[in-house]
Amino acid sequence: GKLELKRERVSLATVVDAAVETARPLLDRKSHRLVVSLPPVPPTLDADPLRLSQVLGNLLTNAAKYTDPGGNVTLRAEVVGDWLTLQVEDDGIGLAPDALPRLF
């Protein structure tokens, strides 16, 4: 009840562009290579574009923060049936497996 979602029809490409814009200064400062892979026809979502771009921007910023300079960050979107999967991957140091239950 603390956060009100403002859902609207929005293109995934628009959300991703906003997230990349947020993370771009840190990605550039650390000379990272960013690869964005979207479906050939990015889907239209019924979502809160601000919140969704904030989530993706935070994931991209964390990936950039914990990846050595010159590293690689990938944002991949895939549609399978009615489901959209978003994945952020980097070649940073990663998390210790025993830390995952405390974080997620």
PDB file of C-alpha atoms in Angstrom:
ATOM      1  CA  GLY A   1       0.000   0.000   0.000  1.00  0.00           C
ATOM      2  CA  LYS A   2       3.009   2.339   0.002  1.00  0.00           C
ATOM      3  CA  LEU A   3       3.528   2.470  -3.742  1.00  0.00           C
ATOM      4  CA  GLU A   4       0.884   3.180  -6.340  1.00  0.00           C
ATOM      5  CA  LEU A   5       1.519   1.635  -9.741  1.00  0.00           C
ATOM      6  CA  LYS A   6       0.412   3.723 -12.701  1.00  0.00           C
ATOM      7  CA  ARG A   7      -0.134   1.123 -15.370  1.00  0.00           C
ATOM      8  CA  GLU A   8      -0.394   2.052 -19.010  1.00  0.00           C
ATOM      9  CA  ARG A   9       0.287   0.562 -22.410  1.00  0.00           C
ATOM     10  CA  VAL A  10       3.972   1.046 -23.155  1.00  0.00           C
ATOM     11  CA  SER A  11       6.471  -0.467 -25.553  1.00  0.00           C
ATOM     12  CA  LEU A  12       9.208  -2.608 -24.032  1.00  0.00           C
ATOM     13  CA  ALA A  13      11.664  -0.666 -26.205  1.00  0.00           C
ATOM     14  CA  THR A  14      10.638   2.596 -24.490  1.00  0.00           C
ATOM     15  CA  VAL A  15      11.151   1.077 -21.032  1.00  0.00           C
ATOM     16  CA  VAL A  16      14.537  -0.356 -22.002  1.00  0.00           C
ATOM     17  CA  ASP A  17      15.663   2.946 -23.533  1.00  0.00           C
ATOM     18  CA  ALA A  18      14.850   4.767 -20.268  1.00  0.00           C
ATOM     19  CA  ALA A  19      16.705   2.153 -18.198  1.00  0.00           C
ATOM     20  CA  VAL A  20      19.786   2.303 -20.433  1.00  0.00           C
ATOM     21  CA  GLU A  21      19.756   6.110 -20.261  1.00  0.00           C
ATOM     22  CA  THR A  22      19.851   5.877 -16.456  1.00  0.00           C
ATOM     23  CA  ALA A  23      22.770   3.434 -16.402  1.00  0.00           C
ATOM     24  CA  ARG A  24      24.686   4.863 -19.385  1.00  0.00           C
ATOM     25  CA  PRO A  25      26.909   7.319 -17.424  1.00  0.00           C
ATOM     26  CA  LEU A  26      28.346   4.554 -15.220  1.00  0.00           C
ATOM     27  CA  LEU A  27      28.611   2.094 -18.114  1.00  0.00           C
ATOM     28  CA  ASP A  28      30.547   4.681 -20.116  1.00  0.00           C
ATOM     29  CA  ARG A  29      32.706   5.772 -17.176  1.00  0.00           C
ATOM     30  CA  LYS A  30      33.821   2.166 -16.687  1.00  0.00           C
ATOM     31  CA  SER A  31      34.195   1.533 -20.453  1.00  0.00           C
ATOM     32  CA  HIS A  32      31.718  -1.333 -20.417  1.00  0.00           C
ATOM     33  CA  ARG A  33      30.296  -2.884 -23.547  1.00  0.00           C
ATOM     34  CA  LEU A  34      26.496  -2.978 -23.323  1.00  0.00           C
ATOM     35  CA  VAL A  35      24.537  -5.351 -25.547  1.00  0.00           C
ATOM     36  CA  VAL A  36      20.754  -5.020 -25.632  1.00  0.00           C
ATOM     37  CA  SER A  37      18.853  -7.848 -27.265  1.00  0.00           C
ATOM     38  CA  LEU A  38      15.124  -7.330 -27.791  1.00  0.00           C
ATOM     39  CA  PRO A  39      12.625  -9.372 -29.785  1.00  0.00           C
ATOM     40  CA  PRO A  40      12.364  -8.283 -33.450  1.00  0.00           C
ATOM     41  CA  VAL A  41       9.015  -6.700 -32.597  1.00  0.00           C
ATOM     42  CA  PRO A  42       9.261  -5.518 -28.990  1.00  0.00           C
ATOM     43  CA  PRO A  43       5.986  -6.240 -27.190  1.00  0.00           C
ATOM     44  CA  THR A  44       3.628  -3.670 -25.774  1.00  0.00           C
ATOM     45  CA  LEU A  45       3.234  -4.050 -22.019  1.00  0.00           C
ATOM     46  CA  ASP A  46       0.507  -3.170 -19.542  1.00  0.00           C
ATOM     47  CA  ALA A  47       2.860  -1.877 -16.864  1.00  0.00           C
ATOM     48  CA  ASP A  48       4.055   1.110 -14.889  1.00  0.00           C
ATOM     49  CA  PRO A  49       6.793   2.360 -17.246  1.00  0.00           C
ATOM     50  CA  LEU A  50       8.538   4.436 -14.577  1.00  0.00           C
ATOM     51  CA  ARG A  51       8.795   1.587 -12.066  1.00  0.00           C
ATOM     52  CA  LEU A  52       9.776  -0.990 -14.662  1.00  0.00           C
ATOM     53  CA  SER A  53      12.515   1.241 -16.073  1.00  0.00           C
ATOM     54  CA  GLN A  54      13.718   1.896 -12.505  1.00  0.00           C
ATOM     55  CA  VAL A  55      14.017  -1.850 -11.869  1.00  0.00           C
ATOM     56  CA  LEU A  56      15.931  -2.432 -15.106  1.00  0.00           C
ATOM     57  CA  GLY A  57      18.061   0.681 -14.545  1.00  0.00           C
ATOM     58  CA  ASN A  58      18.992  -0.562 -11.063  1.00  0.00           C
ATOM     59  CA  LEU A  59      19.945  -3.973 -12.420  1.00  0.00           C
ATOM     60  CA  LEU A  60      22.079  -2.402 -15.148  1.00  0.00           C
ATOM     61  CA  THR A  61      23.700   0.021 -12.679  1.00  0.00           C
ATOM     62  CA  ASN A  62      24.532  -2.819 -10.282  1.00  0.00           C
ATOM     63  CA  ALA A  63      25.980  -4.849 -13.139  1.00  0.00           C
ATOM     64  CA  ALA A  64      28.136  -1.889 -14.164  1.00  0.00           C
ATOM     65  CA  LYS A  65      29.178  -1.150 -10.591  1.00  0.00           C
ATOM     66  CA  TYR A  66      30.442  -4.665  -9.865  1.00  0.00           C
ATOM     67  CA  THR A  67      32.053  -5.394 -13.220  1.00  0.00           C
ATOM     68  CA  ASP A  68      35.709  -4.564 -13.784  1.00  0.00           C
ATOM     69  CA  PRO A  69      36.441  -1.728 -16.237  1.00  0.00           C
ATOM     70  CA  GLY A  70      36.099  -2.830 -19.835  1.00  0.00           C
ATOM     71  CA  GLY A  71      33.635  -5.573 -18.910  1.00  0.00           C
ATOM     72  CA  ASN A  72      30.472  -6.740 -20.618  1.00  0.00           C
ATOM     73  CA  VAL A  73      26.847  -6.191 -19.636  1.00  0.00           C
ATOM     74  CA  THR A  74      23.915  -7.714 -21.512  1.00  0.00           C
ATOM     75  CA  LEU A  75      20.207  -6.971 -21.261  1.00  0.00           C
ATOM     76  CA  ARG A  76      18.171  -9.643 -22.996  1.00  0.00           C
ATOM     77  CA  ALA A  77      14.390  -9.829 -23.471  1.00  0.00           C
ATOM     78  CA  GLU A  78      12.596 -12.899 -24.729  1.00  0.00           C
ATOM     79  CA  VAL A  79       8.917 -13.569 -25.322  1.00  0.00           C
ATOM     80  CA  VAL A  80       7.695 -17.148 -24.982  1.00  0.00           C
ATOM     81  CA  GLY A  81       3.957 -17.524 -25.306  1.00  0.00           C
ATOM     82  CA  ASP A  82       2.342 -14.992 -22.980  1.00  0.00           C
ATOM     83  CA  TRP A  83       5.502 -14.511 -20.893  1.00  0.00           C
ATOM     84  CA  LEU A  84       8.229 -11.900 -21.143  1.00  0.00           C
ATOM     85  CA  THR A  85      11.576 -12.739 -19.595  1.00  0.00           C
ATOM     86  CA  LEU A  86      14.136 -10.020 -18.917  1.00  0.00           C
ATOM     87  CA  GLN A  87      17.694 -10.975 -18.043  1.00  0.00           C
ATOM     88  CA  VAL A  88      20.669  -8.817 -17.099  1.00  0.00           C
ATOM     89  CA  GLU A  89      24.007 -10.578 -17.281  1.00  0.00           C
ATOM     90  CA  ASP A  90      27.541  -9.336 -16.669  1.00  0.00           C
ATOM     91  CA  ASP A  91      31.026 -10.753 -16.330  1.00  0.00           C
ATOM     92  CA  GLY A  92      31.629  -9.202 -12.911  1.00  0.00           C
ATOM     93  CA  ILE A  93      32.685 -10.979  -9.741  1.00  0.00           C
ATOM     94  CA  GLY A  94      29.181 -12.178  -8.925  1.00  0.00           C
ATOM     95  CA  LEU A  95      27.682 -13.114  -5.597  1.00  0.00           C
ATOM     96  CA  ALA A  96      28.686 -15.934  -3.299  1.00  0.00           C
ATOM     97  CA  PRO A  97      26.032 -18.676  -3.533  1.00  0.00           C
ATOM     98  CA  ASP A  98      25.378 -18.514   0.213  1.00  0.00           C
ATOM     99  CA  ALA A  99      24.491 -14.794  -0.090  1.00  0.00           C
ATOM    100  CA  LEU A 100      21.652 -15.351  -2.595  1.00  0.00           C
ATOM    101  CA  PRO A 101      18.959 -16.387  -0.059  1.00  0.00           C
ATOM    102  CA  ARG A 102      19.580 -13.201   1.949  1.00  0.00           C
ATOM    103  CA  LEU A 103      19.319 -10.947  -1.094  1.00  0.00           C
ATOM    104  CA  PHE A 104      16.473 -12.527  -3.038  1.00  0.00           C
TER     105      PHE A 104
END
